[in-house]
Amino acid sequence: DAGVTQSPTHLIKTRGQQVTLRCSPKSGHDTVSWYQQALGQGPQFIFQYYEEEERQRGNFPDRFSGHQFPNYSSELNVNALWLGDSALYLCASSLAPGRNHYGYTFGSGTRLTVV
Amino acid sequence: QQPVQSPQAVILREGEDAVINCSSSKALYSVHWYRQKHGEAPVFLMILLKGGEQKGHEKISASFNEKKQQSSLYLTASQLSYSGTYFCGTERSGGYQKVTFGIGTKLQVIP
């Protein structure tokens, strides 16, 4: 049973560029959440997608946007990158609200470095 | 609002016990516990729901005091494999899940 798959694993971008990160949720999961984890910190919630709509959003600027596809996979887009965006980006999948809540399954993350 | 975890770091010898605490100033619907090893994804350990329901691994135990909005994770007879950073995450409602994580507790088990 495949878990959460994220791509790419590592990425180096230049300040001002744009980046797209991808996530395939665990089989059977239909909800995807994105987190940013800076070194030595806990994951910070970016947003959550369910039924192809953004359902919850954390305190991140509009430069951060996302999308969910009919097959439940998701993308995170970040525009106008700046140095502070360097972090590990984690995708977490789960079952929809109201269903058997068994926590998140996290992917291994994408390490983004902005230079 | 970010939950507060304590202690921030702890070193144990194999076989010793430890307790990690998590507290929130807001009413909670659930508390999650995850362990993250260096360079790896966080791994789900336990979820404690308002009303007393718990789901998680057999060898992990935790408590959730709804009145105090506090949770504790109990690690007994620690093994080297328990080393890692433990995060608690809190949900304030049972709807769309926005889990807010604490800063983490670094646990190191030594022989």
PDB file of C-alpha atoms in Angstrom:
ATOM      1  CA  ASP A   1       0.000   0.000   0.000  1.00  0.00           C
ATOM      2  CA  ALA A   2       1.727   3.157  -1.209  1.00  0.00           C
ATOM      3  CA  GLY A   3       1.971   5.975   1.282  1.00  0.00           C
ATOM      4  CA  VAL A   4       2.157   9.662   0.427  1.00  0.00           C
ATOM      5  CA  THR A   5       4.422  10.436  -2.508  1.00  0.00           C
ATOM      6  CA  GLN A   6       6.008  13.834  -2.985  1.00  0.00           C
ATOM      7  CA  SER A   7       8.104  15.178  -5.823  1.00  0.00           C
ATOM      8  CA  PRO A   8      10.700  16.403  -6.264  1.00  0.00           C
ATOM      9  CA  THR A   9      12.671  15.463  -3.141  1.00  0.00           C
ATOM     10  CA  HIS A  10      15.081  18.380  -3.444  1.00  0.00           C
ATOM     11  CA  LEU A  11      14.918  21.652  -5.332  1.00  0.00           C
ATOM     12  CA  ILE A  12      17.119  24.709  -5.651  1.00  0.00           C
ATOM     13  CA  LYS A  13      15.563  27.910  -6.959  1.00  0.00           C
ATOM     14  CA  THR A  14      16.676  31.488  -7.388  1.00  0.00           C
ATOM     15  CA  ARG A  15      15.005  34.345  -5.555  1.00  0.00           C
ATOM     16  CA  GLY A  16      12.020  35.652  -7.533  1.00  0.00           C
ATOM     17  CA  GLN A  17      11.368  32.388  -9.342  1.00  0.00           C
ATOM     18  CA  GLN A  18       8.258  30.231  -9.082  1.00  0.00           C
ATOM     19  CA  VAL A  19       8.039  26.610  -7.928  1.00  0.00           C
ATOM     20  CA  THR A  20       5.494  23.785  -8.085  1.00  0.00           C
ATOM     21  CA  LEU A  21       5.552  20.886  -5.652  1.00  0.00           C
ATOM     22  CA  ARG A  22       3.498  17.744  -6.128  1.00  0.00           C
ATOM     23  CA  CYS A  23       1.820  15.248  -3.827  1.00  0.00           C
ATOM     24  CA  SER A  24      -0.042  11.982  -4.292  1.00  0.00           C
ATOM     25  CA  PRO A  25      -2.022  10.998  -1.201  1.00  0.00           C
ATOM     26  CA  LYS A  26      -2.137   7.606   0.431  1.00  0.00           C
ATOM     27  CA  SER A  27      -4.531   5.194  -1.250  1.00  0.00           C
ATOM     28  CA  GLY A  28      -8.018   5.710   0.178  1.00  0.00           C
ATOM     29  CA  HIS A  29      -7.343   9.228   1.426  1.00  0.00           C
ATOM     30  CA  ASP A  30      -9.154  12.167  -0.161  1.00  0.00           C
ATOM     31  CA  THR A  31      -7.899  15.171   1.825  1.00  0.00           C
ATOM     32  CA  VAL A  32      -4.513  16.804   1.393  1.00  0.00           C
ATOM     33  CA  SER A  33      -2.861  19.321   3.697  1.00  0.00           C
ATOM     34  CA  TRP A  34       0.396  21.176   3.072  1.00  0.00           C
ATOM     35  CA  TYR A  35       2.880  22.196   5.757  1.00  0.00           C
ATOM     36  CA  GLN A  36       6.093  24.206   5.800  1.00  0.00           C
ATOM     37  CA  GLN A  37       8.763  23.068   8.237  1.00  0.00           C
ATOM     38  CA  ALA A  38      11.730  25.305   8.894  1.00  0.00           C
ATOM     39  CA  LEU A  39      14.854  23.794  10.407  1.00  0.00           C
ATOM     40  CA  GLY A  40      14.336  22.975  14.084  1.00  0.00           C
ATOM     41  CA  GLN A  41      10.668  23.987  14.041  1.00  0.00           C
ATOM     42  CA  GLY A  42       7.329  22.233  13.993  1.00  0.00           C
ATOM     43  CA  PRO A  43       5.343  21.995  10.743  1.00  0.00           C
ATOM     44  CA  GLN A  44       3.366  25.172   9.951  1.00  0.00           C
ATOM     45  CA  PHE A  45      -0.035  24.736   8.283  1.00  0.00           C
ATOM     46  CA  ILE A  46      -0.305  26.281   4.813  1.00  0.00           C
ATOM     47  CA  PHE A  47      -3.670  25.035   3.530  1.00  0.00           C
ATOM     48  CA  GLN A  48      -5.923  22.009   3.116  1.00  0.00           C
ATOM     49  CA  TYR A  49      -7.780  20.710   0.079  1.00  0.00           C
ATOM     50  CA  TYR A  50     -10.845  18.520  -0.066  1.00  0.00           C
ATOM     51  CA  GLU A  51     -13.131  17.943  -3.043  1.00  0.00           C
ATOM     52  CA  GLU A  52     -10.816  20.122  -5.135  1.00  0.00           C
ATOM     53  CA  GLU A  53     -11.448  23.178  -2.980  1.00  0.00           C
ATOM     54  CA  GLU A  54      -9.302  24.970  -0.428  1.00  0.00           C
ATOM     55  CA  ARG A  55     -11.073  24.361   2.899  1.00  0.00           C
ATOM     56  CA  GLN A  56      -8.668  25.830   5.432  1.00  0.00           C
ATOM     57  CA  ARG A  57      -5.764  28.252   5.147  1.00  0.00           C
ATOM     58  CA  GLY A  58      -2.985  29.189   7.527  1.00  0.00           C
ATOM     59  CA  ASN A  59      -1.135  32.491   7.837  1.00  0.00           C
ATOM     60  CA  PHE A  60       0.662  32.385   4.522  1.00  0.00           C
ATOM     61  CA  PRO A  61       0.609  35.076   1.827  1.00  0.00           C
ATOM     62  CA  ASP A  62      -1.214  34.757  -1.482  1.00  0.00           C
ATOM     63  CA  ARG A  63       2.108  33.840  -3.103  1.00  0.00           C
ATOM     64  CA  PHE A  64       1.285  30.367  -1.815  1.00  0.00           C
ATOM     65  CA  SER A  65      -1.470  28.703  -3.805  1.00  0.00           C
ATOM     66  CA  GLY A  66      -2.598  25.184  -4.444  1.00  0.00           C
ATOM     67  CA  HIS A  67      -4.752  22.868  -6.383  1.00  0.00           C
ATOM     68  CA  GLN A  68      -6.337  19.461  -5.953  1.00  0.00           C
ATOM     69  CA  PHE A  69      -7.138  17.217  -8.881  1.00  0.00           C
ATOM     70  CA  PRO A  70     -10.049  14.761  -9.304  1.00  0.00           C
ATOM     71  CA  ASN A  71      -7.715  11.870  -8.389  1.00  0.00           C
ATOM     72  CA  TYR A  72      -7.022  13.651  -5.034  1.00  0.00           C
ATOM     73  CA  SER A  73      -3.432  14.511  -5.885  1.00  0.00           C
ATOM     74  CA  SER A  74      -2.364  18.051  -5.144  1.00  0.00           C
ATOM     75  CA  GLU A  75       0.091  20.782  -6.090  1.00  0.00           C
ATOM     76  CA  LEU A  76       1.587  23.588  -4.059  1.00  0.00           C
ATOM     77  CA  ASN A  77       2.706  26.653  -5.996  1.00  0.00           C
ATOM     78  CA  VAL A  78       4.880  29.396  -4.601  1.00  0.00           C
ATOM     79  CA  ASN A  79       5.447  32.564  -6.617  1.00  0.00           C
ATOM     80  CA  ALA A  80       8.108  35.245  -6.243  1.00  0.00           C
ATOM     81  CA  LEU A  81      10.315  33.077  -4.071  1.00  0.00           C
ATOM     82  CA  TRP A  82      12.394  34.713  -1.404  1.00  0.00           C
ATOM     83  CA  LEU A  83      15.108  33.392   0.858  1.00  0.00           C
ATOM     84  CA  GLY A  84      12.695  32.852   3.770  1.00  0.00           C
ATOM     85  CA  ASP A  85      10.768  30.278   1.748  1.00  0.00           C
ATOM     86  CA  SER A  86      13.653  27.838   2.109  1.00  0.00           C
ATOM     87  CA  ALA A  87      12.233  24.929   4.116  1.00  0.00           C
ATOM     88  CA  LEU A  88      10.972  21.368   4.027  1.00  0.00           C
ATOM     89  CA  TYR A  89       7.496  21.240   2.507  1.00  0.00           C
ATOM     90  CA  LEU A  90       5.401  18.372   3.778  1.00  0.00           C
ATOM     91  CA  CYS A  91       2.251  16.953   2.283  1.00  0.00           C
ATOM     92  CA  ALA A  92      -0.124  15.124   4.608  1.00  0.00           C
ATOM     93  CA  SER A  93      -3.119  13.087   3.536  1.00  0.00           C
ATOM     94  CA  SER A  94      -6.112  12.014   5.577  1.00  0.00           C
ATOM     95  CA  LEU A  95      -9.723  10.952   5.360  1.00  0.00           C
ATOM     96  CA  ALA A  96     -12.414  13.552   4.891  1.00  0.00           C
ATOM     97  CA  PRO A  97     -13.928  15.292   7.900  1.00  0.00           C
ATOM     98  CA  GLY A  98     -16.671  13.302   9.552  1.00  0.00           C
ATOM     99  CA  ARG A  99     -15.151   9.987   8.569  1.00  0.00           C
ATOM    100  CA  ASN A 100     -12.979   7.706  10.666  1.00  0.00           C
ATOM    101  CA  HIS A 101     -10.300  10.140  11.808  1.00  0.00           C
ATOM    102  CA  TYR A 102      -6.978   8.414  12.121  1.00  0.00           C
ATOM    103  CA  GLY A 103      -4.546  11.286  11.867  1.00  0.00           C
ATOM    104  CA  TYR A 104      -2.284  12.295   9.026  1.00  0.00           C
ATOM    105  CA  THR A 105       0.005  10.284   6.821  1.00  0.00           C
ATOM    106  CA  PHE A 106       2.938  12.475   5.849  1.00  0.00           C
ATOM    107  CA  GLY A 107       5.115  12.307   2.792  1.00  0.00           C
ATOM    108  CA  SER A 108       8.897  12.552   3.048  1.00  0.00           C
ATOM    109  CA  GLY A 109       8.762  16.133   1.901  1.00  0.00           C
ATOM    110  CA  THR A 110      10.407  18.396  -0.650  1.00  0.00           C
ATOM    111  CA  ARG A 111      13.490  20.257   0.520  1.00  0.00           C
ATOM    112  CA  LEU A 112      13.353  23.709  -1.138  1.00  0.00           C
ATOM    113  CA  THR A 113      16.409  25.921  -1.088  1.00  0.00           C
ATOM    114  CA  VAL A 114      16.126  29.487  -2.371  1.00  0.00           C
ATOM    115  CA  VAL A 115      19.416  31.178  -3.251  1.00  0.00           C
TER     116      VAL A 115
ATOM    117  CA  GLN B   1      -2.468  29.199  18.402  1.00  0.00           C
ATOM    118  CA  GLN B   2       0.547  26.926  18.715  1.00  0.00           C
ATOM    119  CA  PRO B   3       0.418  24.328  21.527  1.00  0.00           C
ATOM    120  CA  VAL B   4       3.199  24.419  24.106  1.00  0.00           C
ATOM    121  CA  GLN B   5       5.335  21.327  24.552  1.00  0.00           C
ATOM    122  CA  SER B   6       7.575  20.386  27.457  1.00  0.00           C
ATOM    123  CA  PRO B   7      10.295  19.475  27.952  1.00  0.00           C
ATOM    124  CA  GLN B   8      12.076  20.822  24.870  1.00  0.00           C
ATOM    125  CA  ALA B   9      14.677  18.072  25.034  1.00  0.00           C
ATOM    126  CA  VAL B  10      15.333  14.932  27.046  1.00  0.00           C
ATOM    127  CA  ILE B  11      18.042  12.266  27.149  1.00  0.00           C
ATOM    128  CA  LEU B  12      17.154   8.781  28.365  1.00  0.00           C
ATOM    129  CA  ARG B  13      19.052   5.575  28.877  1.00  0.00           C
ATOM    130  CA  GLU B  14      17.542   2.463  27.359  1.00  0.00           C
ATOM    131  CA  GLY B  15      14.784   1.109  29.563  1.00  0.00           C
ATOM    132  CA  GLU B  16      13.947   4.419  31.217  1.00  0.00           C
ATOM    133  CA  ASP B  17      10.559   6.103  31.015  1.00  0.00           C
ATOM    134  CA  ALA B  18       9.634   9.580  29.818  1.00  0.00           C
ATOM    135  CA  VAL B  19       6.602  11.835  29.675  1.00  0.00           C
ATOM    136  CA  ILE B  20       6.102  14.575  27.095  1.00  0.00           C
ATOM    137  CA  ASN B  21       3.464  17.203  27.741  1.00  0.00           C
ATOM    138  CA  CYS B  22       1.376  19.361  25.431  1.00  0.00           C
ATOM    139  CA  SER B  23      -0.925  22.163  26.457  1.00  0.00           C
ATOM    140  CA  SER B  24      -3.224  24.621  24.744  1.00  0.00           C
ATOM    141  CA  SER B  25      -4.942  27.788  25.877  1.00  0.00           C
ATOM    142  CA  LYS B  26      -7.942  27.021  23.634  1.00  0.00           C
ATOM    143  CA  ALA B  27     -10.628  24.340  23.814  1.00  0.00           C
ATOM    144  CA  LEU B  28      -9.597  21.346  21.748  1.00  0.00           C
ATOM    145  CA  TYR B  29     -11.374  18.726  19.665  1.00  0.00           C
ATOM    146  CA  SER B  30      -8.394  16.424  19.388  1.00  0.00           C
ATOM    147  CA  VAL B  31      -4.687  16.035  20.074  1.00  0.00           C
ATOM    148  CA  HIS B  32      -2.323  14.244  17.699  1.00  0.00           C
ATOM    149  CA  TRP B  33       1.134  12.860  18.455  1.00  0.00           C
ATOM    150  CA  TYR B  34       3.821  12.266  15.811  1.00  0.00           C
ATOM    151  CA  ARG B  35       7.476  11.240  15.860  1.00  0.00           C
ATOM    152  CA  GLN B  36       9.965  12.546  13.306  1.00  0.00           C
ATOM    153  CA  LYS B  37      13.426  11.117  12.858  1.00  0.00           C
ATOM    154  CA  HIS B  38      16.133  13.240  11.310  1.00  0.00           C
ATOM    155  CA  GLY B  39      15.584  13.636   7.583  1.00  0.00           C
ATOM    156  CA  GLU B  40      12.346  11.649   7.602  1.00  0.00           C
ATOM    157  CA  ALA B  41       8.622  12.365   7.532  1.00  0.00           C
ATOM    158  CA  PRO B  42       6.639  12.668  10.758  1.00  0.00           C
ATOM    159  CA  VAL B  43       4.987   9.361  11.653  1.00  0.00           C
ATOM    160  CA  PHE B  44       1.571   9.147  13.300  1.00  0.00           C
ATOM    161  CA  LEU B  45       1.591   7.715  16.836  1.00  0.00           C
ATOM    162  CA  MET B  46      -1.698   8.530  18.482  1.00  0.00           C
ATOM    163  CA  ILE B  47      -4.821  10.636  18.273  1.00  0.00           C
ATOM    164  CA  LEU B  48      -6.943  11.484  21.293  1.00  0.00           C
ATOM    165  CA  LEU B  49     -10.412  12.792  20.621  1.00  0.00           C
ATOM    166  CA  LYS B  50     -12.726  14.856  22.745  1.00  0.00           C
ATOM    167  CA  GLY B  51     -14.968  12.444  24.595  1.00  0.00           C
ATOM    168  CA  GLY B  52     -12.260   9.936  25.378  1.00  0.00           C
ATOM    169  CA  GLU B  53     -11.737   8.020  22.152  1.00  0.00           C
ATOM    170  CA  GLN B  54      -8.131   7.109  21.388  1.00  0.00           C
ATOM    171  CA  LYS B  55      -6.532   5.572  18.336  1.00  0.00           C
ATOM    172  CA  GLY B  56      -2.923   4.662  17.916  1.00  0.00           C
ATOM    173  CA  HIS B  57      -0.165   2.148  18.250  1.00  0.00           C
ATOM    174  CA  GLU B  58      -0.388  -0.495  20.954  1.00  0.00           C
ATOM    175  CA  LYS B  59       2.941   0.341  22.571  1.00  0.00           C
ATOM    176  CA  ILE B  60       2.206   4.039  22.865  1.00  0.00           C
ATOM    177  CA  SER B  61      -0.010   5.482  25.558  1.00  0.00           C
ATOM    178  CA  ALA B  62      -1.267   8.991  26.078  1.00  0.00           C
ATOM    179  CA  SER B  63      -3.833  10.945  28.002  1.00  0.00           C
ATOM    180  CA  PHE B  64      -6.005  13.961  27.222  1.00  0.00           C
ATOM    181  CA  ASN B  65      -7.377  16.148  29.997  1.00  0.00           C
ATOM    182  CA  GLU B  66     -10.257  18.002  28.324  1.00  0.00           C
ATOM    183  CA  LYS B  67     -10.808  20.334  31.259  1.00  0.00           C
ATOM    184  CA  LYS B  68      -7.197  21.533  31.259  1.00  0.00           C
ATOM    185  CA  GLN B  69      -6.648  21.158  27.467  1.00  0.00           C
ATOM    186  CA  GLN B  70      -3.533  19.166  28.208  1.00  0.00           C
ATOM    187  CA  SER B  71      -2.186  15.936  26.788  1.00  0.00           C
ATOM    188  CA  SER B  72       0.702  13.742  27.851  1.00  0.00           C
ATOM    189  CA  LEU B  73       2.562  11.082  25.880  1.00  0.00           C
ATOM    190  CA  TYR B  74       4.004   8.231  27.921  1.00  0.00           C
ATOM    191  CA  LEU B  75       7.085   6.393  26.666  1.00  0.00           C
ATOM    192  CA  THR B  76       7.880   3.376  28.798  1.00  0.00           C
ATOM    193  CA  ALA B  77      10.888   1.059  28.726  1.00  0.00           C
ATOM    194  CA  SER B  78      12.481   3.255  26.059  1.00  0.00           C
ATOM    195  CA  GLN B  79      14.413   1.720  23.168  1.00  0.00           C
ATOM    196  CA  LEU B  80      17.055   3.255  20.913  1.00  0.00           C
ATOM    197  CA  SER B  81      14.418   3.391  18.163  1.00  0.00           C
ATOM    198  CA  TYR B  82      12.363   5.849  20.231  1.00  0.00           C
ATOM    199  CA  SER B  83      14.903   8.596  19.488  1.00  0.00           C
ATOM    200  CA  GLY B  84      13.557  11.486  17.439  1.00  0.00           C
ATOM    201  CA  THR B  85      11.530  14.654  17.747  1.00  0.00           C
ATOM    202  CA  TYR B  86       8.006  14.302  19.093  1.00  0.00           C
ATOM    203  CA  PHE B  87       5.359  16.757  17.965  1.00  0.00           C
ATOM    204  CA  CYS B  88       1.925  17.282  19.364  1.00  0.00           C
ATOM    205  CA  GLY B  89      -0.690  18.725  17.062  1.00  0.00           C
ATOM    206  CA  THR B  90      -4.016  20.158  18.095  1.00  0.00           C
ATOM    207  CA  GLU B  91      -7.367  20.567  16.374  1.00  0.00           C
ATOM    208  CA  ARG B  92      -9.904  23.051  17.652  1.00  0.00           C
ATOM    209  CA  SER B  93     -12.892  21.745  15.775  1.00  0.00           C
ATOM    210  CA  GLY B  94     -14.140  18.519  14.292  1.00  0.00           C
ATOM    211  CA  GLY B  95     -14.688  19.940  10.841  1.00  0.00           C
ATOM    212  CA  TYR B  96     -12.041  20.517   8.243  1.00  0.00           C
ATOM    213  CA  GLN B  97      -8.878  19.529  10.016  1.00  0.00           C
ATOM    214  CA  LYS B  98      -6.397  22.283  10.673  1.00  0.00           C
ATOM    215  CA  VAL B  99      -3.786  20.673  12.875  1.00  0.00           C
ATOM    216  CA  THR B 100      -1.465  23.144  14.589  1.00  0.00           C
ATOM    217  CA  PHE B 101       1.855  21.690  15.726  1.00  0.00           C
ATOM    218  CA  GLY B 102       4.068  22.546  18.650  1.00  0.00           C
ATOM    219  CA  ILE B 103       7.786  23.228  18.373  1.00  0.00           C
ATOM    220  CA  GLY B 104       8.613  19.629  19.270  1.00  0.00           C
ATOM    221  CA  THR B 105      10.445  17.679  21.978  1.00  0.00           C
ATOM    222  CA  LYS B 106      13.807  16.161  21.070  1.00  0.00           C
ATOM    223  CA  LEU B 107      14.223  12.747  22.638  1.00  0.00           C
ATOM    224  CA  GLN B 108      17.534  10.896  22.589  1.00  0.00           C
ATOM    225  CA  VAL B 109      17.832   7.360  23.929  1.00  0.00           C
ATOM    226  CA  ILE B 110      21.364   6.222  24.662  1.00  0.00           C
ATOM    227  CA  PRO B 111      22.676   2.726  25.445  1.00  0.00           C
TER     228      PRO B 111
END
